[in-house]
Coordinates of C-alpha atoms in Angstrom, one line a residue:
M1 CA -27.9 -1.0 49.4
K2 CA -29.0 2.2 51.1
L3 CA -29.2 5.8 50.0
D4 CA -27.5 8.7 51.8
F5 CA -25.9 12.2 51.2
I6 CA -22.1 12.3 51.5
D7 CA -19.8 15.3 51.4
L8 CA -17.7 15.5 48.3
G9 CA -14.5 15.6 50.4
K10 CA -15.2 12.1 51.6
L11 CA -15.5 10.6 48.1
S12 CA -12.8 9.4 45.6
V13 CA -13.0 7.4 42.4
S14 CA -12.4 3.7 43.0
N15 CA -9.8 1.7 41.0
A16 CA -12.7 -0.6 40.2
N17 CA -14.4 2.2 38.3
M18 CA -13.8 1.9 34.5
R19 CA -12.7 5.5 34.3
F20 CA -10.2 5.3 37.1
S21 CA -6.7 6.7 36.5
K22 CA -7.7 8.6 33.4
K23 CA -7.6 12.3 32.9
A24 CA -10.7 14.2 34.0
P25 CA -13.6 13.1 31.7
D26 CA -15.5 15.5 29.5
V27 CA -18.6 16.6 31.4
T28 CA -19.8 19.5 29.3
D29 CA -22.8 17.5 28.2
I30 CA -24.2 17.1 31.8
L31 CA -22.8 20.2 33.4
P32 CA -25.7 22.6 32.4
T33 CA -28.4 20.1 33.7
M34 CA -26.5 19.7 37.0
R35 CA -26.2 23.5 37.4
R36 CA -30.0 23.8 37.2
H37 CA -31.2 20.6 38.9
G38 CA -28.3 19.2 40.8
V39 CA -27.3 15.5 40.8
I40 CA -30.5 13.6 40.0
V41 CA -29.1 10.0 39.8
P42 CA -27.1 8.9 42.8
V43 CA -23.6 7.6 42.3
L44 CA -22.7 4.0 43.4
V45 CA -20.2 4.0 46.3
R46 CA -18.7 1.6 48.8
Q47 CA -16.7 2.1 52.0
N48 CA -13.0 2.8 51.5
G49 CA -11.2 1.5 54.5
S50 CA -13.0 3.6 57.1
P51 CA -16.6 4.3 58.0
E52 CA -16.2 8.0 56.9
T53 CA -14.7 7.6 53.5
F54 CA -16.2 6.1 50.3
E55 CA -15.0 5.3 46.8
I56 CA -17.1 5.7 43.7
V57 CA -17.7 2.5 41.8
A58 CA -20.0 4.1 39.2
G59 CA -20.7 7.8 38.5
A60 CA -17.2 9.3 38.1
R61 CA -18.4 11.8 35.5
R62 CA -21.2 13.1 37.8
F63 CA -18.6 13.3 40.6
H64 CA -16.2 15.4 38.5
A65 CA -19.1 17.6 37.3
A66 CA -20.3 18.1 41.0
S67 CA -16.7 19.0 42.0
L68 CA -16.6 21.7 39.3
L69 CA -19.9 23.1 40.5
A70 CA -18.7 23.0 44.1
D71 CA -15.7 25.2 43.1
E72 CA -18.1 27.6 41.4
R73 CA -20.3 27.8 44.5
R74 CA -17.4 28.3 46.9
A75 CA -16.1 31.1 44.7
A76 CA -19.5 32.7 44.8
G77 CA -19.7 32.2 48.6
Q78 CA -22.5 29.7 48.4
E79 CA -23.1 26.5 50.3
V80 CA -22.0 23.2 48.6
D81 CA -24.6 20.4 48.5
P82 CA -23.5 16.9 49.5
M83 CA -23.6 14.1 46.9
P84 CA -26.5 11.7 46.7
C85 CA -25.1 8.2 46.9
A86 CA -26.2 4.6 46.8
I87 CA -24.0 2.7 49.2
L88 CA -23.2 -0.9 48.1
E89 CA -23.0 -3.7 50.7
S90 CA -19.6 -5.3 51.3
G91 CA -18.9 -7.7 48.4
D92 CA -16.2 -8.9 46.1
N93 CA -14.3 -6.7 43.7
A94 CA -15.9 -8.3 40.7
D95 CA -19.3 -7.1 41.6
A96 CA -18.0 -3.5 41.8
I97 CA -16.3 -3.7 38.4
E98 CA -19.5 -5.2 36.9
A99 CA -21.6 -2.4 38.4
S100 CA -19.2 0.2 37.0
L101 CA -19.2 -1.2 33.5
I102 CA -23.0 -1.8 33.3
E103 CA -23.8 1.7 34.7
N104 CA -21.4 3.4 32.3
S105 CA -22.5 1.4 29.3
A106 CA -26.0 2.6 29.8
R107 CA -24.9 6.3 29.6
L108 CA -21.7 6.9 27.7
D109 CA -20.6 3.9 25.6
P110 CA -17.0 3.0 26.5
D111 CA -14.5 2.2 23.8
E112 CA -13.5 -1.4 23.3
V113 CA -10.1 -0.9 25.0
T114 CA -11.8 0.4 28.1
R115 CA -14.1 -2.6 28.0
W116 CA -11.1 -4.9 27.6
E117 CA -9.5 -3.3 30.7
C118 CA -12.7 -4.0 32.7
F119 CA -13.3 -7.5 31.3
T120 CA -9.7 -8.4 32.0
R121 CA -10.1 -7.4 35.7
L122 CA -13.3 -9.5 35.8
V123 CA -11.5 -12.5 34.4
R124 CA -8.8 -12.2 37.0
E125 CA -11.6 -12.1 39.6
G126 CA -12.9 -15.4 38.3
R127 CA -15.5 -14.5 35.8
G128 CA -15.7 -16.6 32.7
V129 CA -16.6 -15.8 29.1
D130 CA -20.1 -17.2 29.6
D131 CA -20.5 -15.0 32.8
L132 CA -19.5 -11.9 30.9
S133 CA -21.8 -12.7 28.1
T134 CA -24.8 -13.2 30.4
T135 CA -24.1 -10.1 32.5
F136 CA -23.6 -7.6 29.7
G137 CA -25.9 -9.1 27.1
L138 CA -23.1 -9.7 24.6
P139 CA -22.6 -12.8 22.4
E140 CA -19.7 -14.9 23.6
L141 CA -17.9 -14.2 20.3
A142 CA -18.1 -10.4 21.0
V143 CA -16.7 -11.0 24.5
R144 CA -13.8 -13.1 23.1
R145 CA -13.0 -10.5 20.5
I146 CA -12.8 -7.8 23.3
L147 CA -10.6 -10.1 25.4
A148 CA -8.4 -10.8 22.4
L149 CA -7.2 -7.2 22.6
G150 CA -4.9 -8.5 25.3
N151 CA -2.8 -10.1 22.6
L152 CA -1.9 -6.7 21.3
L153 CA 1.1 -4.5 22.1
P154 CA 0.1 -1.6 24.4
R155 CA 0.9 1.0 21.7
I156 CA -1.5 -0.7 19.2
R157 CA -4.2 -0.8 21.9
E158 CA -3.8 2.9 22.6
A159 CA -3.9 3.7 18.9
Y160 CA -7.1 1.8 18.6
R161 CA -8.5 3.7 21.6
R162 CA -7.6 7.0 19.8
K163 CA -9.3 5.6 16.6
E164 CA -6.0 5.8 14.7
V165 CA -6.5 2.1 13.8
D166 CA -9.8 0.6 12.5
A167 CA -11.5 -2.4 14.0
T168 CA -10.8 -4.8 11.1
T169 CA -7.1 -4.1 11.3
V170 CA -7.0 -4.6 15.1
R171 CA -8.9 -7.9 14.7
H172 CA -6.2 -9.2 12.4
L173 CA -3.4 -7.9 14.6
T174 CA -4.7 -9.9 17.6
M175 CA -3.7 -13.0 15.6
A176 CA -0.2 -11.7 14.9
S177 CA 2.9 -12.6 16.9
K178 CA 4.6 -9.9 18.9
N179 CA 7.4 -9.7 16.4
Q180 CA 4.9 -9.3 13.6
Q181 CA 3.2 -6.5 15.6
K182 CA 6.5 -4.7 16.1
A183 CA 7.2 -5.0 12.4
W184 CA 3.8 -3.6 11.6
L185 CA 4.3 -0.7 14.1
A186 CA 7.5 0.2 12.3
L187 CA 5.6 0.6 9.1
F188 CA 2.8 2.4 10.9
D189 CA 5.3 5.0 12.2
D190 CA 7.1 5.5 8.9
P191 CA 5.2 7.9 6.6
D192 CA 7.4 6.9 3.7
H193 CA 6.4 3.2 3.7
Y194 CA 3.1 1.5 3.0
C195 CA 1.4 0.1 6.1
P196 CA -1.1 -2.7 5.4
T197 CA -4.5 -2.4 7.0
G198 CA -7.8 -4.4 6.8
Y199 CA -7.7 -7.3 4.4
Q200 CA -4.3 -6.4 3.1
L201 CA -3.0 -6.8 6.6
K202 CA -4.4 -10.3 6.7
Q203 CA -2.6 -11.1 3.5
W204 CA 0.6 -9.5 4.9
L205 CA 0.4 -11.6 8.1
F206 CA -0.8 -14.9 6.8
G207 CA -1.4 -15.0 3.0
G208 CA 1.1 -17.3 1.4
Q209 CA 4.2 -15.5 2.6
S210 CA 7.7 -16.8 2.4
I211 CA 9.4 -18.4 5.4
P212 CA 12.4 -16.3 6.7
V213 CA 15.6 -18.1 7.5
A214 CA 15.7 -16.1 10.8
H215 CA 12.7 -18.2 12.0
A216 CA 14.6 -21.4 11.8
L217 CA 15.4 -23.1 15.2
F218 CA 18.0 -25.3 13.5
D219 CA 21.4 -24.8 11.8
T220 CA 20.9 -23.7 8.1
G221 CA 24.6 -23.4 7.2
D222 CA 24.8 -26.3 4.9
M223 CA 21.2 -26.4 3.8
K224 CA 20.2 -26.0 0.2
G225 CA 17.1 -24.3 -1.1
I226 CA 17.7 -20.9 0.6
V227 CA 17.3 -17.7 -1.5
S228 CA 18.4 -14.2 -0.6
D229 CA 17.4 -10.8 -1.8
L230 CA 19.6 -8.7 -4.1
F231 CA 21.4 -7.1 -1.1
G232 CA 21.9 -10.3 0.9
E233 CA 20.1 -8.8 3.9
D234 CA 17.1 -11.2 4.0
S235 CA 17.0 -14.9 3.2
Y236 CA 14.0 -17.2 2.7
F237 CA 13.4 -20.9 2.3
A238 CA 12.5 -21.9 -1.2
D239 CA 11.5 -25.4 0.0
A240 CA 8.9 -25.1 2.7
E241 CA 8.7 -28.9 3.2
A242 CA 12.4 -29.1 4.0
F243 CA 12.0 -26.1 6.4
W244 CA 9.2 -27.7 8.3
A245 CA 11.0 -31.1 8.5
G246 CA 13.9 -29.4 10.3
Q247 CA 11.7 -27.0 12.3
N248 CA 9.5 -29.7 13.7
A249 CA 12.5 -31.8 14.7
A250 CA 14.0 -28.8 16.4
I251 CA 10.7 -28.1 18.2
E252 CA 10.6 -31.7 19.5
M253 CA 14.2 -31.3 20.8
R254 CA 13.2 -28.1 22.6
R255 CA 10.2 -29.8 24.0
A256 CA 12.2 -32.7 25.3
A257 CA 14.7 -30.3 26.9
Y258 CA 11.9 -28.5 28.8
L259 CA 10.6 -31.7 30.1
E260 CA 14.2 -32.6 31.2
E261 CA 14.4 -29.3 33.1
G262 CA 11.4 -30.4 35.2
W263 CA 8.4 -28.6 33.6
S264 CA 5.2 -30.5 34.2
D265 CA 4.1 -30.4 30.6
V266 CA 5.0 -28.8 27.2
V267 CA 2.1 -28.0 24.9
I268 CA 2.6 -27.4 21.2
V269 CA 0.1 -24.9 19.8
P270 CA -0.2 -25.5 16.0
P271 CA -0.5 -22.7 13.4
A272 CA -4.3 -23.1 13.2
D273 CA -4.6 -22.1 16.9
H274 CA -3.3 -19.2 19.0
F275 CA -2.0 -18.8 22.5
N276 CA -4.3 -16.2 24.1
H277 CA -2.8 -14.6 27.2
W278 CA -6.2 -13.7 28.6
E279 CA -7.0 -17.4 28.8
H280 CA -3.9 -18.2 30.9
A281 CA -2.1 -17.0 34.0
K282 CA 1.5 -17.1 35.0
A283 CA 2.5 -20.0 37.3
P284 CA 6.0 -21.2 38.4
K285 CA 7.4 -24.6 37.6
R286 CA 6.9 -25.8 41.2
K287 CA 3.2 -25.0 41.1
G288 CA 2.5 -26.9 37.9
G289 CA 3.3 -24.3 35.3
R290 CA 3.8 -25.6 31.9
V291 CA 5.4 -24.4 28.6
Y292 CA 3.4 -23.5 25.5
I293 CA 5.2 -23.6 22.2
E294 CA 3.3 -21.5 19.7
V295 CA 4.0 -22.3 16.1
R296 CA 3.1 -19.7 13.4
G297 CA 2.3 -20.4 9.8
N298 CA 5.3 -18.2 8.7
G299 CA 7.6 -20.5 10.6
E300 CA 8.0 -18.3 13.7
V301 CA 8.0 -20.1 17.0
N302 CA 7.2 -18.4 20.4
F303 CA 7.9 -20.0 23.7
H304 CA 5.6 -19.1 26.6
E305 CA 7.1 -20.4 29.8
G306 CA 5.3 -20.8 33.1
Y307 CA 1.6 -20.7 32.3
V308 CA -1.6 -22.5 33.3
T309 CA -5.2 -21.9 32.4
R310 CA -7.3 -19.4 34.3
K311 CA -9.3 -22.2 36.0
E312 CA -6.1 -23.9 37.0
A313 CA -4.8 -20.7 38.5
Q314 CA -7.9 -20.4 40.6
R315 CA -7.3 -23.9 41.9
I316 CA -3.7 -23.0 42.7
E317 CA -4.9 -20.0 44.7
R318 CA -7.2 -22.3 46.7
G319 CA -4.2 -24.5 47.5
E320 CA -5.2 -27.3 45.2
T321 CA -2.6 -29.2 43.1
V322 CA -2.6 -28.8 39.3
S323 CA -1.9 -32.2 37.7
A324 CA 0.1 -32.2 34.5
T325 CA -1.6 -33.4 31.3
P326 CA -0.8 -36.9 30.4
K327 CA 2.6 -37.4 28.8
V328 CA 2.4 -37.6 25.0
Q329 CA 3.4 -41.0 23.8
R330 CA 5.9 -41.6 21.0
A331 CA 4.3 -41.1 17.7
E332 CA 3.3 -44.2 15.7
I333 CA 5.2 -43.1 12.6
T334 CA 8.3 -41.0 12.0
G335 CA 8.4 -37.6 10.2
P336 CA 9.8 -39.0 7.0
M337 CA 7.2 -41.8 6.9
Q338 CA 4.5 -39.1 7.3
C339 CA 6.0 -37.2 4.4
Y340 CA 6.0 -40.4 2.3
I341 CA 2.3 -41.0 3.1
D342 CA 1.3 -37.4 2.5
L343 CA 3.0 -37.1 -0.9
H344 CA 1.5 -40.4 -2.2
R345 CA -2.0 -39.5 -1.0
H346 CA -1.6 -36.1 -2.7
A347 CA -0.5 -37.6 -6.0
A348 CA -3.5 -40.1 -5.9
L349 CA -6.1 -37.4 -5.1
R350 CA -4.7 -35.1 -7.8
A351 CA -5.1 -37.8 -10.4
A352 CA -8.6 -38.7 -9.3
L353 CA -9.7 -35.1 -9.1
I354 CA -9.3 -34.8 -12.9
D355 CA -12.6 -36.6 -13.4
H356 CA -14.5 -34.4 -10.9
G357 CA -14.8 -30.9 -12.6
G358 CA -17.6 -29.6 -10.4
L359 CA -15.9 -30.6 -7.2
A360 CA -12.6 -29.1 -8.4
L361 CA -14.4 -25.8 -9.2
R362 CA -15.8 -25.7 -5.7
L363 CA -12.4 -26.5 -4.2
M364 CA -10.9 -23.7 -6.2
V365 CA -13.5 -21.2 -5.0
A366 CA -12.9 -22.4 -1.4
H367 CA -9.2 -21.7 -1.8
V368 CA -9.9 -18.2 -3.0
I369 CA -12.2 -17.5 -0.1
A370 CA -10.4 -19.3 2.8
G371 CA -6.8 -19.0 1.5
S372 CA -4.0 -21.5 2.0
S373 CA -0.2 -21.5 2.1
L374 CA -0.1 -21.8 -1.7
W375 CA -2.8 -19.3 -2.7
T376 CA -2.5 -15.5 -2.6
V377 CA -5.3 -13.6 -4.3
N378 CA -5.4 -9.8 -4.3
I379 CA -8.6 -7.8 -4.0
E380 CA -9.3 -4.7 -6.1
K381 CA -9.4 -2.0 -3.4
Q382 CA -10.9 0.8 -5.7
T383 CA -8.5 3.2 -4.0
T384 CA -8.3 6.9 -4.9
R385 CA -6.8 9.9 -3.1
N386 CA -9.7 12.1 -4.4
D387 CA -12.4 12.2 -1.8
A388 CA -15.1 13.3 -4.3
I389 CA -14.3 10.2 -6.5
A390 CA -14.4 7.9 -3.5
E391 CA -17.8 9.3 -2.4
S392 CA -19.1 9.0 -6.0
I393 CA -18.2 5.3 -6.2
E394 CA -19.5 4.6 -2.8
N395 CA -22.9 6.1 -3.6
S396 CA -23.2 4.7 -7.1
R397 CA -25.9 2.3 -8.2
G398 CA -23.3 -0.3 -9.3
E399 CA -21.6 -0.3 -5.9
A400 CA -25.0 -0.6 -4.1
T401 CA -26.0 -3.5 -6.3
F402 CA -22.7 -5.3 -5.8
D403 CA -22.8 -4.8 -2.0
A404 CA -26.2 -6.4 -1.8
A405 CA -24.9 -9.4 -3.7
R406 CA -21.8 -9.6 -1.5
R407 CA -23.9 -9.6 1.7
K408 CA -26.1 -12.3 0.2
V409 CA -23.1 -14.5 -0.5
L410 CA -21.7 -14.0 3.0
A411 CA -25.0 -15.2 4.4
L412 CA -25.0 -18.2 2.0
L413 CA -21.5 -19.2 3.4
S414 CA -22.5 -18.4 7.0
L415 CA -19.7 -16.0 7.3
D416 CA -19.4 -12.9 9.5
P417 CA -21.6 -10.2 7.9
D418 CA -19.0 -7.6 8.9
E419 CA -16.4 -9.1 6.6
P420 CA -15.5 -6.4 4.0
T421 CA -15.0 -9.0 1.3
V422 CA -15.9 -12.6 0.6
T423 CA -12.5 -13.2 -0.9
G424 CA -10.1 -14.0 2.0
A425 CA -12.9 -14.2 4.5
G426 CA -11.2 -17.3 6.0
N427 CA -8.4 -17.0 8.6
G428 CA -5.7 -16.8 6.0
M429 CA -4.0 -19.9 7.2
G430 CA -6.2 -22.5 5.4
S431 CA -7.8 -23.9 8.6
A432 CA -11.2 -22.6 7.4
L433 CA -10.7 -24.2 4.0
P434 CA -12.5 -27.5 4.7
V435 CA -15.4 -25.7 6.3
I436 CA -15.9 -23.4 3.2
F437 CA -15.4 -26.4 0.8
L438 CA -18.1 -28.5 2.6
R439 CA -20.5 -25.6 2.5
L440 CA -19.9 -25.2 -1.2
M441 CA -20.4 -28.9 -1.8
A442 CA -23.9 -28.6 -0.3
M443 CA -24.9 -25.9 -2.7
D444 CA -26.5 -26.2 -6.1
D445 CA -24.9 -24.7 -9.2
E446 CA -27.0 -21.5 -9.1
A447 CA -25.8 -20.7 -5.6
L448 CA -22.2 -21.6 -6.5
L449 CA -22.2 -19.4 -9.5
S450 CA -23.5 -16.5 -7.5
I451 CA -20.5 -16.9 -5.2
V452 CA -18.1 -17.3 -8.1
A453 CA -19.4 -14.0 -9.6
V454 CA -18.9 -12.1 -6.4
V455 CA -15.4 -13.5 -5.8
M456 CA -14.4 -12.8 -9.4
D457 CA -15.8 -9.2 -9.1
E458 CA -13.8 -8.6 -6.0
T459 CA -10.6 -9.6 -7.7
L460 CA -11.2 -8.0 -11.1
A461 CA -8.6 -5.4 -11.7
S462 CA -9.8 -1.8 -12.3
G463 CA -8.5 -0.2 -15.4
S464 CA -7.5 -3.4 -17.1
T465 CA -8.1 -4.6 -20.7
I466 CA -10.3 -7.5 -19.4
I467 CA -12.9 -4.9 -18.3
E468 CA -13.4 -4.0 -22.0
T469 CA -13.5 -7.7 -23.1
V470 CA -16.1 -8.8 -20.5
G471 CA -18.1 -5.6 -20.8
L472 CA -18.5 -6.0 -24.6
H473 CA -19.3 -9.7 -24.2
I474 CA -22.2 -9.2 -21.9
G475 CA -23.4 -6.0 -23.6
L476 CA -23.0 -3.8 -20.5
D477 CA -25.1 -0.6 -20.6
M478 CA -23.4 1.9 -18.3
A479 CA -26.6 4.0 -18.1
T480 CA -28.1 1.2 -15.9
Y481 CA -25.5 1.7 -13.2
W482 CA -24.2 5.3 -13.7
Q483 CA -25.5 8.8 -14.1
A484 CA -23.6 12.1 -14.1
D485 CA -23.0 13.5 -10.6
D486 CA -21.2 16.4 -9.0
A487 CA -17.8 14.6 -9.0
F488 CA -18.1 14.0 -12.8
F489 CA -18.8 17.7 -13.6
E490 CA -16.1 18.8 -11.2
L491 CA -13.5 16.7 -13.0
M492 CA -14.6 17.9 -16.5
R493 CA -12.3 20.8 -17.5
D494 CA -11.8 20.5 -21.3
R495 CA -14.0 23.0 -23.2
E496 CA -13.6 21.3 -26.6
V497 CA -14.9 18.0 -25.1
L498 CA -17.7 19.8 -23.2
A499 CA -18.9 21.3 -26.5
C500 CA -19.0 17.8 -28.0
M501 CA -21.0 16.6 -25.0
V502 CA -23.5 19.5 -25.4
G503 CA -24.1 18.2 -28.9
E504 CA -24.9 14.7 -27.6
V505 CA -27.4 15.8 -24.9
A506 CA -28.8 19.0 -26.5
G507 CA -28.4 18.6 -30.2
A508 CA -26.2 20.2 -32.9
T509 CA -28.2 23.5 -32.9
V510 CA -27.7 24.2 -29.2
A511 CA -24.1 23.1 -29.4
H512 CA -23.4 25.5 -32.4
A513 CA -25.2 28.4 -30.6
N514 CA -23.0 28.0 -27.5
A515 CA -19.7 27.1 -29.2
G516 CA -18.0 30.1 -27.7
E517 CA -19.2 29.8 -24.2
K518 CA -17.0 29.0 -21.2
A519 CA -16.8 25.6 -19.6
K520 CA -19.0 26.5 -16.7
V521 CA -21.9 27.5 -19.1
L522 CA -21.5 24.3 -21.1
K523 CA -21.6 22.2 -17.9
T524 CA -24.8 23.9 -16.9
I525 CA -26.4 23.2 -20.2
I526 CA -25.5 19.5 -20.0
R527 CA -26.7 19.2 -16.4
D528 CA -30.0 21.0 -17.2
H529 CA -30.7 18.6 -20.1
L530 CA -29.9 15.5 -18.0
E531 CA -32.2 16.7 -15.2
G532 CA -34.8 18.3 -17.4
A533 CA -34.3 21.6 -15.6
D534 CA -34.7 25.3 -16.6
G535 CA -37.2 24.3 -19.3
R536 CA -34.8 22.1 -21.2
E537 CA -35.8 18.8 -22.7
K538 CA -34.8 15.9 -20.4
R539 CA -32.2 13.5 -21.9
D540 CA -32.3 10.1 -20.3
G541 CA -29.6 7.4 -20.5
W542 CA -26.7 9.5 -21.6
V543 CA -23.2 8.1 -21.0
P544 CA -20.1 9.9 -22.2
G545 CA -18.2 8.1 -24.9
W546 CA -15.2 7.4 -22.6
M547 CA -17.4 5.3 -20.3
A548 CA -19.5 3.4 -22.9
F549 CA -18.9 -0.2 -24.1
P550 CA -17.2 0.1 -26.6
P551 CA -15.6 3.4 -25.6
S552 CA -14.9 6.3 -27.9
A553 CA -12.9 9.6 -27.8
Y554 CA -14.1 13.1 -28.5
T555 CA -10.9 14.4 -30.0
T556 CA -7.8 13.0 -31.9
R557 CA -5.5 14.1 -29.1
G558 CA -5.4 10.6 -27.5
G559 CA -4.7 9.9 -23.8
V560 CA -8.1 8.1 -23.1
G561 CA -7.3 5.0 -21.2
T562 CA -10.5 3.1 -22.1
V563 CA -10.0 3.7 -25.8
D564 CA -6.4 2.5 -25.6
R565 CA -7.4 -0.6 -23.8
M566 CA -10.2 -1.3 -26.3
A567 CA -7.4 -1.3 -29.0
L568 CA -5.6 -4.0 -27.0
H569 CA -8.9 -6.0 -26.7
V570 CA -9.3 -5.8 -30.5
S571 CA -5.8 -7.1 -31.0
A572 CA -6.4 -9.9 -28.5
F573 CA -9.7 -10.8 -30.2
E574 CA -8.0 -11.1 -33.6
S575 CA -5.3 -13.3 -32.1
A576 CA -7.9 -15.6 -30.5
M577 CA -9.8 -15.9 -33.8
E578 CA -6.7 -16.9 -35.9
P579 CA -7.2 -20.2 -37.8
D580 CA -4.5 -22.0 -35.9
H581 CA -6.6 -21.8 -32.7
D582 CA -9.7 -23.3 -34.5
E583 CA -7.6 -26.2 -36.0
D584 CA -6.2 -27.1 -32.6
A585 CA -9.6 -27.1 -31.0
G586 CA -11.6 -30.2 -30.6
E587 CA -11.2 -31.3 -27.0
P588 CA -14.5 -31.2 -25.1
G589 CA -15.0 -28.2 -22.9
D590 CA -12.2 -26.1 -24.4
G591 CA -14.7 -23.2 -24.7
T592 CA -13.7 -22.4 -28.4
S593 CA -16.4 -24.2 -30.3
D594 CA -19.2 -21.6 -30.0
D595 CA -20.5 -18.8 -27.8
D596 CA -22.4 -21.1 -25.5
G597 CA -19.3 -23.0 -24.4
G598 CA -20.2 -26.3 -26.1
E599 CA -21.1 -29.3 -24.0
G600 CA -19.4 -27.9 -20.9
G601 CA -21.9 -24.9 -20.7
S602 CA -21.1 -21.3 -19.9
A603 CA -21.3 -19.0 -16.9
E604 CA -24.4 -17.5 -18.4
D605 CA -26.4 -20.7 -18.7
G606 CA -25.1 -22.1 -15.4
G607 CA -23.7 -25.3 -17.0
V608 CA -21.4 -26.3 -14.2
P609 CA -20.6 -30.1 -13.9
Q610 CA -22.2 -31.4 -10.7
A611 CA -19.8 -32.3 -7.9
A612 CA -19.4 -36.0 -7.5

């Protein structure tokens, strides 16, 4: 590498530069400095077909800024300075791409889509995931996540670049088929329909969904167990086992047909795996290209014809022969025999599991976390259209305490700390289920119950009667987790209620003296007493009657949801305490003998049967 000054007219931005082919970048942040001091850091260039012209590998923003300054100088009749350049030696294209990405990453962080574009070009130039990880100082998992953006439709990638789609949503979409991505885009474009994002998108894509008849590769005309919607537009399989028996047979027939056509190999990609385009390259049949049949958990099957791995593609370019993978031998047992074996093993395990309560509890928790084709658990999203309420909840002591507990549980389970929830933190297809279950098996009861508590909290419905029941049972003191904030006072509008609240925090004398004041004055009195401001006596631990356990109303007008739900709780309590229930009790562990849960223990004393 050598340094030299080169006229701007002899420079252009290389297509190896990460900012090539984009609109002129924003240079307002560096333009003032360059006006005063000129270009301090040389741009990286290499020869561009002739000794007199060069292309910029790294430094496109400085080049654009220098071009703007050159126009200003020419307009003022001043001389234009040449550009300081560091000239690279002749080398391969991958070195130039790496230089561009490294240089730009140190100055203006590129978005993930831009990194994907550069990483993809490096992969085509022969760089592997381990090479990219070492060069850019990123974990291999981070590199694979960036490369996985290649599984997205271009429109989704561009929406992610424009920050119209968040990272969690994009991560789930990289696991979706092209048809699923198109269906999601249709919802994304339609303002009148709900578009699932984040964890809800994972559930929408993978979580226990029905199998559409349209995904069947076989004739379903005379098949039983198919249900349709009210309008007859969409049909689904009620019997998943029957569907997969027919689908697997059809897949095997298609596989045999491909081999008959002369393809070197046909690889079936099961639902637990994915066909990543960035790991493969196109190759014709005559050069050893094979067919990949990608099977999705929702029954959809995608056929990828004419592909080899990236390493095999490099061997093909060198003129080497790519040998087909060994032919798969005929299976030892038939499909119906496998069904017979599976059902009998399932029946036996189900019977044996009855005597292993601790193990069954861990298995149940693992299903909630990892998911399976039979489990769909919804998370309380705590959604609101009021930004002030959302901010209040986010900054509350209760939310902070729960977030700390959630992160502790994610660490206990060795899960990604960026997961927004513990519930559903598996891949939604059940492949993570054994891993989560084995980790739970290795934990003691105290650790298990801490996980159970977080998972239950995440799926506890807001505004439900069970909130009243549980809150009363544990003697929840709202003052521990809540105090009046700006959002609370902004939402308070009723003067009659405010007058009652003044009586609670300031006393009857102050309330009577200010009975005729406007709502704004009453709010100020309440706030001053809660904060001990303006010479007023500080009132600690105040909670409005609506929010306490048990809740209470300030007027007889009704319309207080917590009070209405408390009435439902009282009714449920009375039903639970009826004599018939006590007479029927008597089986061990039924939880009705006393408050401590009998011999089976309770969630408070940690009495969980040990896993066998």
